[in-house]
PDB file of C-alpha atoms in Angstrom:
ATOM      1  CA  MET A 131      36.070-124.856 173.028  1.00  0.00           C
ATOM      2  CA  ILE A 132      32.924-124.433 170.731  1.00  0.00           C
ATOM      3  CA  GLU A 133      30.095-126.385 172.196  1.00  0.00           C
ATOM      4  CA  LYS A 134      26.986-125.585 169.965  1.00  0.00           C
ATOM      5  CA  ILE A 135      25.134-122.805 168.066  1.00  0.00           C
ATOM      6  CA  HIS A 136      23.792-120.972 171.357  1.00  0.00           C
ATOM      7  CA  HIS A 137      21.424-118.768 168.941  1.00  0.00           C
ATOM      8  CA  VAL A 138      20.941-117.344 165.643  1.00  0.00           C
ATOM      9  CA  GLY A 139      20.136-113.613 165.741  1.00  0.00           C
ATOM     10  CA  ILE A 140      17.439-112.046 163.287  1.00  0.00           C
ATOM     11  CA  ALA A 141      17.124-108.662 162.544  1.00  0.00           C
ATOM     12  CA  VAL A 142      13.152-107.563 162.168  1.00  0.00           C
ATOM     13  CA  ARG A 143      11.178-104.494 161.811  1.00  0.00           C
ATOM     14  CA  SER A 144       8.689-105.618 164.286  1.00  0.00           C
ATOM     15  CA  LEU A 145       8.934-108.388 166.905  1.00  0.00           C
ATOM     16  CA  ASP A 146       4.920-108.845 166.872  1.00  0.00           C
ATOM     17  CA  GLU A 147       4.882-109.413 162.961  1.00  0.00           C
ATOM     18  CA  ALA A 148       7.865-111.925 163.306  1.00  0.00           C
ATOM     19  CA  LEU A 149       6.494-113.806 166.135  1.00  0.00           C
ATOM     20  CA  ARG A 150       3.639-114.523 163.651  1.00  0.00           C
ATOM     21  CA  PHE A 151       5.894-116.975 161.832  1.00  0.00           C
ATOM     22  CA  TYR A 152       8.470-118.117 164.325  1.00  0.00           C
ATOM     23  CA  ARG A 153       5.957-118.748 167.258  1.00  0.00           C
ATOM     24  CA  ASP A 154       2.553-119.018 165.677  1.00  0.00           C
ATOM     25  CA  VAL A 155       3.335-120.726 162.128  1.00  0.00           C
ATOM     26  CA  LEU A 156       6.659-122.953 163.197  1.00  0.00           C
ATOM     27  CA  GLY A 157       5.532-123.439 167.037  1.00  0.00           C
ATOM     28  CA  LEU A 158       8.717-122.595 168.608  1.00  0.00           C
ATOM     29  CA  PRO A 159       7.999-121.355 172.315  1.00  0.00           C
ATOM     30  CA  VAL A 160       9.347-117.981 173.247  1.00  0.00           C
ATOM     31  CA  HIS A 161      11.124-118.460 176.554  1.00  0.00           C
ATOM     32  CA  ALA A 162      12.192-114.825 177.213  1.00  0.00           C
ATOM     33  CA  SER A 163      11.861-111.242 175.898  1.00  0.00           C
ATOM     34  CA  ALA A 164      13.687-108.320 177.124  1.00  0.00           C
ATOM     35  CA  THR A 165      14.320-104.659 175.979  1.00  0.00           C
ATOM     36  CA  VAL A 166      18.344-103.857 176.358  1.00  0.00           C
ATOM     37  CA  GLU A 167      18.470-100.185 176.270  1.00  0.00           C
ATOM     38  CA  GLU A 168      22.313-100.261 176.077  1.00  0.00           C
ATOM     39  CA  GLN A 169      22.142-102.324 172.824  1.00  0.00           C
ATOM     40  CA  GLY A 170      19.007-100.610 171.612  1.00  0.00           C
ATOM     41  CA  VAL A 171      16.910-103.599 171.123  1.00  0.00           C
ATOM     42  CA  LYS A 172      13.881-105.479 171.889  1.00  0.00           C
ATOM     43  CA  ALA A 173      14.278-109.093 171.780  1.00  0.00           C
ATOM     44  CA  ALA A 174      12.429-112.193 171.919  1.00  0.00           C
ATOM     45  CA  LEU A 175      14.234-115.672 172.369  1.00  0.00           C
ATOM     46  CA  LEU A 176      12.480-118.892 171.257  1.00  0.00           C
ATOM     47  CA  THR A 177      13.848-122.294 171.953  1.00  0.00           C
ATOM     48  CA  ILE A 178      14.561-124.345 169.004  1.00  0.00           C
ATOM     49  CA  GLY A 179      16.415-127.664 170.122  1.00  0.00           C
ATOM     50  CA  ARG A 180      19.302-126.742 172.402  1.00  0.00           C
ATOM     51  CA  SER A 181      19.540-123.583 170.709  1.00  0.00           C
ATOM     52  CA  GLU A 182      17.655-120.252 170.362  1.00  0.00           C
ATOM     53  CA  ILE A 183      16.259-117.978 167.758  1.00  0.00           C
ATOM     54  CA  GLU A 184      16.770-114.357 168.750  1.00  0.00           C
ATOM     55  CA  LEU A 185      14.527-111.882 167.059  1.00  0.00           C
ATOM     56  CA  LEU A 186      15.919-108.452 167.202  1.00  0.00           C
ATOM     57  CA  GLU A 187      13.656-105.254 166.937  1.00  0.00           C
ATOM     58  CA  PRO A 188      15.683-102.022 167.290  1.00  0.00           C
ATOM     59  CA  LEU A 189      14.782 -99.203 169.618  1.00  0.00           C
ATOM     60  CA  GLY A 190      15.280 -96.712 166.976  1.00  0.00           C
ATOM     61  CA  PRO A 191      17.135 -96.048 163.601  1.00  0.00           C
ATOM     62  CA  GLU A 192      20.183 -94.752 165.284  1.00  0.00           C
ATOM     63  CA  THR A 193      21.102 -98.259 166.985  1.00  0.00           C
ATOM     64  CA  PRO A 194      23.179-100.864 165.431  1.00  0.00           C
ATOM     65  CA  VAL A 195      20.246-102.947 164.537  1.00  0.00           C
ATOM     66  CA  GLY A 196      18.465-100.027 163.308  1.00  0.00           C
ATOM     67  CA  ARG A 197      21.303 -99.408 160.969  1.00  0.00           C
ATOM     68  CA  PHE A 198      21.614-103.115 159.715  1.00  0.00           C
ATOM     69  CA  LEU A 199      17.878-102.988 158.739  1.00  0.00           C
ATOM     70  CA  GLU A 200      18.574 -99.559 156.725  1.00  0.00           C
ATOM     71  CA  ARG A 201      21.430-100.937 155.114  1.00  0.00           C
ATOM     72  CA  ARG A 202      20.508-104.809 154.631  1.00  0.00           C
ATOM     73  CA  GLY A 203      16.737-105.013 155.370  1.00  0.00           C
ATOM     74  CA  GLU A 204      15.540-107.665 157.448  1.00  0.00           C
ATOM     75  CA  GLY A 205      17.149-111.059 157.874  1.00  0.00           C
ATOM     76  CA  LEU A 206      19.908-113.143 159.393  1.00  0.00           C
ATOM     77  CA  HIS A 207      21.786-110.589 161.602  1.00  0.00           C
ATOM     78  CA  HIS A 208      24.407-112.721 163.483  1.00  0.00           C
ATOM     79  CA  LEU A 209      25.433-116.298 164.764  1.00  0.00           C
ATOM     80  CA  CYS A 210      26.500-117.118 168.227  1.00  0.00           C
ATOM     81  CA  PHE A 211      28.534-120.000 169.484  1.00  0.00           C
ATOM     82  CA  GLN A 212      28.383-121.499 172.809  1.00  0.00           C
ATOM     83  CA  THR A 213      31.630-121.537 174.850  1.00  0.00           C
ATOM     84  CA  ASP A 214      32.581-122.904 178.369  1.00  0.00           C
ATOM     85  CA  ASP A 215      35.147-120.028 178.975  1.00  0.00           C
ATOM     86  CA  VAL A 216      34.693-117.057 176.725  1.00  0.00           C
ATOM     87  CA  ALA A 217      37.949-115.084 178.167  1.00  0.00           C
ATOM     88  CA  ARG A 218      39.947-118.096 177.306  1.00  0.00           C
ATOM     89  CA  GLU A 219      38.461-118.245 173.722  1.00  0.00           C
ATOM     90  CA  LEU A 220      39.067-114.607 173.387  1.00  0.00           C
ATOM     91  CA  ASP A 221      42.675-115.007 174.275  1.00  0.00           C
ATOM     92  CA  GLY A 222      43.096-117.737 171.731  1.00  0.00           C
ATOM     93  CA  LEU A 223      41.409-115.628 169.003  1.00  0.00           C
ATOM     94  CA  LYS A 224      43.822-112.684 169.732  1.00  0.00           C
ATOM     95  CA  ALA A 225      46.725-115.013 169.670  1.00  0.00           C
ATOM     96  CA  LYS A 226      45.554-116.025 166.376  1.00  0.00           C
ATOM     97  CA  GLY A 227      44.972-112.335 165.099  1.00  0.00           C
ATOM     98  CA  VAL A 228      41.497-112.462 164.541  1.00  0.00           C
ATOM     99  CA  GLU A 229      40.020-109.183 164.532  1.00  0.00           C
ATOM    100  CA  LEU A 230      37.672-108.318 167.569  1.00  0.00           C
ATOM    101  CA  VAL A 231      34.791-105.775 168.175  1.00  0.00           C
ATOM    102  CA  ASP A 232      35.143-106.663 172.151  1.00  0.00           C
ATOM    103  CA  GLU A 233      38.453-107.021 173.608  1.00  0.00           C
ATOM    104  CA  GLN A 234      37.045-108.128 176.933  1.00  0.00           C
ATOM    105  CA  PRO A 235      34.114-110.316 177.686  1.00  0.00           C
ATOM    106  CA  ARG A 236      30.868-108.240 178.414  1.00  0.00           C
ATOM    107  CA  ARG A 237      27.547-109.092 179.967  1.00  0.00           C
ATOM    108  CA  GLY A 238      24.998-109.767 177.054  1.00  0.00           C
ATOM    109  CA  LEU A 239      21.581-111.592 176.834  1.00  0.00           C
ATOM    110  CA  ALA A 240      23.256-114.755 176.615  1.00  0.00           C
ATOM    111  CA  GLY A 241      25.670-114.291 179.538  1.00  0.00           C
ATOM    112  CA  LEU A 242      29.190-113.326 179.144  1.00  0.00           C
ATOM    113  CA  ILE A 243      29.574-112.498 175.751  1.00  0.00           C
ATOM    114  CA  CYS A 244      31.997-111.051 173.068  1.00  0.00           C
ATOM    115  CA  PHE A 245      31.726-110.043 169.396  1.00  0.00           C
ATOM    116  CA  LEU A 246      34.042-110.821 166.589  1.00  0.00           C
ATOM    117  CA  HIS A 247      34.621-108.437 163.604  1.00  0.00           C
ATOM    118  CA  PRO A 248      32.519-109.925 160.607  1.00  0.00           C
ATOM    119  CA  ARG A 249      35.777-109.399 158.410  1.00  0.00           C
ATOM    120  CA  ALA A 250      37.565-112.287 160.119  1.00  0.00           C
ATOM    121  CA  GLN A 251      34.593-114.793 159.448  1.00  0.00           C
ATOM    122  CA  ARG A 252      33.409-114.376 155.907  1.00  0.00           C
ATOM    123  CA  GLY A 253      31.175-111.559 156.534  1.00  0.00           C
ATOM    124  CA  VAL A 254      29.423-113.196 159.431  1.00  0.00           C
ATOM    125  CA  LEU A 255      29.021-111.140 162.644  1.00  0.00           C
ATOM    126  CA  THR A 256      30.020-113.632 165.221  1.00  0.00           C
ATOM    127  CA  GLU A 257      29.178-113.834 168.938  1.00  0.00           C
ATOM    128  CA  LEU A 258      30.773-115.815 171.567  1.00  0.00           C
ATOM    129  CA  ALA A 259      28.530-116.772 174.732  1.00  0.00           C
ATOM    130  CA  GLN A 260      29.075-118.430 178.066  1.00  0.00           C
ATOM    131  CA  PRO A 261      25.907-118.727 179.783  1.00  0.00           C
ATOM    132  CA  VAL A 262      26.046-117.536 183.573  1.00  0.00           C
ATOM    133  CA  GLU A 263      23.509-118.152 186.236  1.00  0.00           C
TER     134      GLU A 263
ATOM    135  CA  MET B 757       7.466-130.500 164.633  1.00  0.00           C
ATOM    136  CA  ILE B 758      10.769-128.590 164.282  1.00  0.00           C
ATOM    137  CA  GLU B 759      13.230-130.183 166.218  1.00  0.00           C
ATOM    138  CA  LYS B 760      16.542-128.272 166.275  1.00  0.00           C
ATOM    139  CA  ILE B 761      18.694-125.892 164.038  1.00  0.00           C
ATOM    140  CA  HIS B 762      19.930-128.385 161.530  1.00  0.00           C
ATOM    141  CA  HIS B 763      22.424-126.095 159.919  1.00  0.00           C
ATOM    142  CA  VAL B 764      23.111-122.428 159.272  1.00  0.00           C
ATOM    143  CA  GLY B 765      24.329-121.772 155.550  1.00  0.00           C
ATOM    144  CA  ILE B 766      27.227-119.232 155.036  1.00  0.00           C
ATOM    145  CA  ALA B 767      27.966-117.922 151.360  1.00  0.00           C
ATOM    146  CA  VAL B 768      31.445-117.643 150.932  1.00  0.00           C
ATOM    147  CA  ARG B 769      33.776-116.877 147.880  1.00  0.00           C
ATOM    148  CA  SER B 770      36.333-119.443 148.840  1.00  0.00           C
ATOM    149  CA  LEU B 771      35.815-122.683 150.854  1.00  0.00           C
ATOM    150  CA  ASP B 772      39.546-122.704 151.533  1.00  0.00           C
ATOM    151  CA  GLU B 773      39.743-119.270 152.996  1.00  0.00           C
ATOM    152  CA  ALA B 774      36.670-119.720 154.899  1.00  0.00           C
ATOM    153  CA  LEU B 775      37.961-123.072 156.370  1.00  0.00           C
ATOM    154  CA  ARG B 776      40.925-121.282 157.846  1.00  0.00           C
ATOM    155  CA  PHE B 777      38.413-119.548 160.249  1.00  0.00           C
ATOM    156  CA  TYR B 778      35.835-122.126 160.966  1.00  0.00           C
ATOM    157  CA  ARG B 779      37.959-125.034 160.915  1.00  0.00           C
ATOM    158  CA  ASP B 780      41.477-123.871 161.765  1.00  0.00           C
ATOM    159  CA  VAL B 781      40.752-121.081 163.892  1.00  0.00           C
ATOM    160  CA  LEU B 782      37.426-122.153 165.796  1.00  0.00           C
ATOM    161  CA  GLY B 783      38.281-125.970 165.541  1.00  0.00           C
ATOM    162  CA  LEU B 784      35.101-127.093 164.259  1.00  0.00           C
ATOM    163  CA  PRO B 785      35.492-130.498 162.383  1.00  0.00           C
ATOM    164  CA  VAL B 786      34.696-130.883 158.954  1.00  0.00           C
ATOM    165  CA  HIS B 787      32.407-134.040 158.458  1.00  0.00           C
ATOM    166  CA  ALA B 788      31.573-134.075 154.731  1.00  0.00           C
ATOM    167  CA  SER B 789      32.205-131.847 151.619  1.00  0.00           C
ATOM    168  CA  ALA B 790      30.429-132.140 148.396  1.00  0.00           C
ATOM    169  CA  THR B 791      29.923-130.460 144.886  1.00  0.00           C
ATOM    170  CA  VAL B 792      26.382-130.412 144.128  1.00  0.00           C
ATOM    171  CA  GLU B 793      26.158-129.360 140.233  1.00  0.00           C
ATOM    172  CA  GLU B 794      22.607-129.102 140.127  1.00  0.00           C
ATOM    173  CA  GLN B 795      22.533-126.424 143.175  1.00  0.00           C
ATOM    174  CA  GLY B 796      25.723-124.649 141.635  1.00  0.00           C
ATOM    175  CA  VAL B 797      27.744-125.161 144.900  1.00  0.00           C
ATOM    176  CA  LYS B 798      30.825-126.559 146.404  1.00  0.00           C
ATOM    177  CA  ALA B 799      29.810-127.289 150.042  1.00  0.00           C
ATOM    178  CA  ALA B 800      31.849-128.259 153.428  1.00  0.00           C
ATOM    179  CA  LEU B 801      29.869-129.376 156.561  1.00  0.00           C
ATOM    180  CA  LEU B 802      31.244-128.760 159.945  1.00  0.00           C
ATOM    181  CA  THR B 803      29.929-130.391 163.078  1.00  0.00           C
ATOM    182  CA  ILE B 804      29.153-127.967 165.872  1.00  0.00           C
ATOM    183  CA  GLY B 805      27.170-129.571 168.680  1.00  0.00           C
ATOM    184  CA  ARG B 806      24.084-131.268 167.167  1.00  0.00           C
ATOM    185  CA  SER B 807      24.119-128.706 164.319  1.00  0.00           C
ATOM    186  CA  GLU B 808      26.179-128.007 161.366  1.00  0.00           C
ATOM    187  CA  ILE B 809      27.820-124.953 159.803  1.00  0.00           C
ATOM    188  CA  GLU B 810      27.312-125.481 155.723  1.00  0.00           C
ATOM    189  CA  LEU B 811      30.098-123.267 153.919  1.00  0.00           C
ATOM    190  CA  LEU B 812      28.603-122.698 150.414  1.00  0.00           C
ATOM    191  CA  GLU B 813      31.004-121.616 147.301  1.00  0.00           C
ATOM    192  CA  PRO B 814      29.374-120.844 143.943  1.00  0.00           C
ATOM    193  CA  LEU B 815      30.521-122.847 141.042  1.00  0.00           C
ATOM    194  CA  GLY B 816      30.137-119.677 138.987  1.00  0.00           C
ATOM    195  CA  PRO B 817      28.391-116.455 138.962  1.00  0.00           C
ATOM    196  CA  GLU B 818      25.080-117.446 137.445  1.00  0.00           C
ATOM    197  CA  THR B 819      24.215-119.756 140.450  1.00  0.00           C
ATOM    198  CA  PRO B 820      21.694-118.751 143.268  1.00  0.00           C
ATOM    199  CA  VAL B 821      24.922-118.722 145.759  1.00  0.00           C
ATOM    200  CA  GLY B 822      26.727-116.732 142.869  1.00  0.00           C
ATOM    201  CA  ARG B 823      23.970-114.122 142.778  1.00  0.00           C
ATOM    202  CA  PHE B 824      23.715-113.807 146.532  1.00  0.00           C
ATOM    203  CA  LEU B 825      27.234-113.076 146.651  1.00  0.00           C
ATOM    204  CA  GLU B 826      27.214-110.286 143.904  1.00  0.00           C
ATOM    205  CA  ARG B 827      24.071-109.027 145.623  1.00  0.00           C
ATOM    206  CA  ARG B 828      24.923-109.027 149.340  1.00  0.00           C
ATOM    207  CA  GLY B 829      28.448-110.087 149.918  1.00  0.00           C
ATOM    208  CA  GLU B 830      29.813-112.926 151.843  1.00  0.00           C
ATOM    209  CA  GLY B 831      27.982-113.736 155.045  1.00  0.00           C
ATOM    210  CA  LEU B 832      24.843-115.534 156.678  1.00  0.00           C
ATOM    211  CA  HIS B 833      22.723-117.284 153.541  1.00  0.00           C
ATOM    212  CA  HIS B 834      20.144-119.612 155.075  1.00  0.00           C
ATOM    213  CA  LEU B 835      18.718-121.224 158.223  1.00  0.00           C
ATOM    214  CA  CYS B 836      17.781-124.831 158.073  1.00  0.00           C
ATOM    215  CA  PHE B 837      15.461-126.487 160.610  1.00  0.00           C
ATOM    216  CA  GLN B 838      15.237-130.225 160.804  1.00  0.00           C
ATOM    217  CA  THR B 839      11.733-131.945 161.347  1.00  0.00           C
ATOM    218  CA  ASP B 840      10.732-135.369 161.143  1.00  0.00           C
ATOM    219  CA  ASP B 841       8.351-135.014 158.369  1.00  0.00           C
ATOM    220  CA  VAL B 842       9.195-132.431 156.025  1.00  0.00           C
ATOM    221  CA  ALA B 843       5.855-133.631 153.729  1.00  0.00           C
ATOM    222  CA  ARG B 844       3.438-133.143 156.654  1.00  0.00           C
ATOM    223  CA  GLU B 845       5.383-129.712 157.750  1.00  0.00           C
ATOM    224  CA  LEU B 846       4.804-128.307 154.106  1.00  0.00           C
ATOM    225  CA  ASP B 847       1.080-129.571 154.352  1.00  0.00           C
ATOM    226  CA  GLY B 848       0.769-127.332 157.208  1.00  0.00           C
ATOM    227  CA  LEU B 849       2.655-124.460 155.927  1.00  0.00           C
ATOM    228  CA  LYS B 850       0.384-124.347 152.746  1.00  0.00           C
ATOM    229  CA  ALA B 851      -2.800-124.558 154.825  1.00  0.00           C
ATOM    230  CA  LYS B 852      -1.299-121.424 156.638  1.00  0.00           C
ATOM    231  CA  GLY B 853      -0.746-119.676 153.443  1.00  0.00           C
ATOM    232  CA  VAL B 854       3.061-119.393 154.005  1.00  0.00           C
ATOM    233  CA  GLU B 855       4.982-118.561 150.671  1.00  0.00           C
ATOM    234  CA  LEU B 856       6.977-121.446 149.427  1.00  0.00           C
ATOM    235  CA  VAL B 857      10.101-122.062 146.915  1.00  0.00           C
ATOM    236  CA  ASP B 858       9.348-125.829 146.738  1.00  0.00           C
ATOM    237  CA  GLU B 859       5.771-126.996 146.804  1.00  0.00           C
ATOM    238  CA  GLN B 860       7.226-130.673 147.198  1.00  0.00           C
ATOM    239  CA  PRO B 861      10.032-132.055 149.327  1.00  0.00           C
ATOM    240  CA  ARG B 862      13.226-132.845 147.172  1.00  0.00           C
ATOM    241  CA  ARG B 863      16.705-134.217 147.993  1.00  0.00           C
ATOM    242  CA  GLY B 864      19.283-132.300 149.258  1.00  0.00           C
ATOM    243  CA  LEU B 865      22.598-132.408 151.122  1.00  0.00           C
ATOM    244  CA  ALA B 866      20.488-132.535 154.338  1.00  0.00           C
ATOM    245  CA  GLY B 867      18.166-135.104 153.282  1.00  0.00           C
ATOM    246  CA  LEU B 868      14.321-134.726 152.288  1.00  0.00           C
ATOM    247  CA  ILE B 869      14.365-130.779 152.008  1.00  0.00           C
ATOM    248  CA  CYS B 870      12.195-127.912 150.947  1.00  0.00           C
ATOM    249  CA  PHE B 871      12.826-123.947 151.130  1.00  0.00           C
ATOM    250  CA  LEU B 872      10.429-121.459 151.950  1.00  0.00           C
ATOM    251  CA  HIS B 873      10.388-117.975 150.625  1.00  0.00           C
ATOM    252  CA  PRO B 874      12.367-115.396 152.528  1.00  0.00           C
ATOM    253  CA  ARG B 875       9.412-113.067 152.457  1.00  0.00           C
ATOM    254  CA  ALA B 876       7.284-115.256 154.736  1.00  0.00           C
ATOM    255  CA  GLN B 877      10.178-115.341 157.420  1.00  0.00           C
ATOM    256  CA  ARG B 878      11.330-111.678 157.873  1.00  0.00           C
ATOM    257  CA  GLY B 879      14.008-111.919 155.164  1.00  0.00           C
ATOM    258  CA  VAL B 880      15.468-115.174 156.407  1.00  0.00           C
ATOM    259  CA  LEU B 881      15.726-117.938 153.591  1.00  0.00           C
ATOM    260  CA  THR B 882      14.369-120.828 155.552  1.00  0.00           C
ATOM    261  CA  GLU B 883      14.916-124.549 154.668  1.00  0.00           C
ATOM    262  CA  LEU B 884      13.229-127.608 156.310  1.00  0.00           C
ATOM    263  CA  ALA B 885      15.266-130.872 156.182  1.00  0.00           C
ATOM    264  CA  GLN B 886      14.465-134.420 157.334  1.00  0.00           C
ATOM    265  CA  PRO B 887      17.340-136.429 157.530  1.00  0.00           C
ATOM    266  CA  VAL B 888      17.029-139.997 155.586  1.00  0.00           C
ATOM    267  CA  GLU B 889      19.601-142.777 155.552  1.00  0.00           C
TER     268      GLU B 889
END
């Protein structure tokens, strides 16, 4: 079951520049930041209600977010839905023939996650996440 | 004060096609749909937790969403933050020099709304909304 929007991912050239708007102007608190080498990003997570804004700065041009910036510029990058069971959700999506990026759940910033292919969701790169302790 | 993500707007070529994923596969309930002539869109609003997904199909190519589809294709279109006082929020943003689309709040699908210019938010078209009865 899809419970809520876990986060909205935004691709930015510079976290520092982006924080000037999302943290300093809008007043959203940063509750975590992390560098995830295997995904090629530096991320800052800001709390908004029961959801998050995830600002993503690429570690280089040859990373997924780096290529996104090259192709489309800064902006909305992906949408993450929270579920209580990402493996079961994946099985359901497979049974319905939804095109996936990840065939199995894997560890990500938001817990156990998987990505669906944007073709399935009208161009929206979609992540499912099951928070874990 | 920004309270939560009110909705995420997604530009689609066909509401019916998009509903096959968001309603039928993900199981999100549609709680409203509307045609807004002055904005040139047909919209379907789906509930997700305390937020919404707003699917937007343009009424024609010479509408804001029609031009977006032409330029960028289907995908994430805008992000809407809920506030308890959109006029006060607008005043605060003006004082901080944030570039606006709307200088005054106006009526929209989500209540009293205004749009900020995407340049201010790293390419993200941003809406503020104050729900009204």
